[in-house]
GROMACS .gro file of C-alpha atoms in nm:
model
   64
    1UNK     CA    1  -0.952   0.968  -1.146
    2UNK     CA    2  -1.203   1.001  -0.931
    3UNK     CA    3  -1.159   1.072  -0.605
    4UNK     CA    4  -1.184   0.731  -0.363
    5UNK     CA    5  -1.024   0.860  -0.017
    6UNK     CA    6  -1.202   0.957   0.260
    7UNK     CA    7  -1.127   1.259   0.491
    8UNK     CA    8  -0.925   0.970   0.808
    9UNK     CA    9  -0.757   0.823   0.516
   10UNK     CA   10  -0.575   1.099   0.416
   11UNK     CA   11  -0.438   1.263   0.727
   12UNK     CA   12  -0.375   0.846   0.811
   13UNK     CA   13  -0.127   0.888   0.496
   14UNK     CA   14   0.005   1.191   0.542
   15UNK     CA   15   0.096   1.095   0.893
   16UNK     CA   16   0.288   0.751   0.814
   17UNK     CA   17   0.446   0.895   0.489
   18UNK     CA   18   0.559   1.156   0.679
   19UNK     CA   19   0.716   0.898   0.931
   20UNK     CA   20   0.848   0.664   0.655
   21UNK     CA   21   1.007   0.947   0.494
   22UNK     CA   22   1.148   1.112   0.815
   23UNK     CA   23   1.350   0.779   0.813
   24UNK     CA   24   1.513   0.901   0.468
   25UNK     CA   25   1.679   1.182   0.693
   26UNK     CA   26   1.726   1.138   1.037
   27UNK     CA   27   1.654   0.776   1.182
   28UNK     CA   28   1.790   0.512   1.016
   29UNK     CA   29   1.960   0.704   0.725
   30UNK     CA   30   1.777   0.442   0.421
   31UNK     CA   31   1.651   0.428   0.081
   32UNK     CA   32   1.336   0.257   0.241
   33UNK     CA   33   1.199   0.566   0.429
   34UNK     CA   34   1.178   0.721   0.069
   35UNK     CA   35   0.882   0.487   0.002
   36UNK     CA   36   0.709   0.729   0.204
   37UNK     CA   37   0.695   0.983  -0.062
   38UNK     CA   38   0.393   0.667  -0.206
   39UNK     CA   39   0.189   0.717   0.066
   40UNK     CA   40   0.209   1.140   0.083
   41UNK     CA   41   0.092   1.128  -0.326
   42UNK     CA   42  -0.165   0.915  -0.282
   43UNK     CA   43  -0.330   1.153   0.003
   44UNK     CA   44  -0.254   1.516  -0.216
   45UNK     CA   45  -0.468   1.337  -0.496
   46UNK     CA   46  -0.711   1.190  -0.320
   47UNK     CA   47  -0.652   0.890  -0.501
   48UNK     CA   48  -0.495   0.515  -0.430
   49UNK     CA   49  -0.467   0.289  -0.760
   50UNK     CA   50  -0.517  -0.010  -0.487
   51UNK     CA   51  -0.867   0.080  -0.432
   52UNK     CA   52  -1.028   0.019  -0.736
   53UNK     CA   53  -0.908  -0.305  -0.758
   54UNK     CA   54  -0.962  -0.391  -0.401
   55UNK     CA   55  -1.335  -0.297  -0.506
   56UNK     CA   56  -1.241  -0.047  -0.137
   57UNK     CA   57  -1.351   0.385  -0.201
   58UNK     CA   58  -1.277   0.553   0.210
   59UNK     CA   59  -1.451   0.840  -0.031
   60UNK     CA   60  -1.750   1.046   0.084
   61UNK     CA   61  -1.811   1.213  -0.262
   62UNK     CA   62  -2.073   1.103  -0.422
   63UNK     CA   63  -2.061   0.885  -0.691
   64UNK     CA   64  -2.242   0.814  -1.020
   0.00000   0.00000   0.00000
């Protein structure tokens, strides 16, 4: 897996993921809050499985 998630994209994913995940514990208390785990994992792994399908890459790393 080549990294395809860049810096600002990672920050945004972590923030959005944390906000969604917080809804499972405080606020709405809905199971949908657990969806926030997905953007957090993609940010930590620096890989989004949908980006290659869409031809996107926000990672500034040199492509080989």
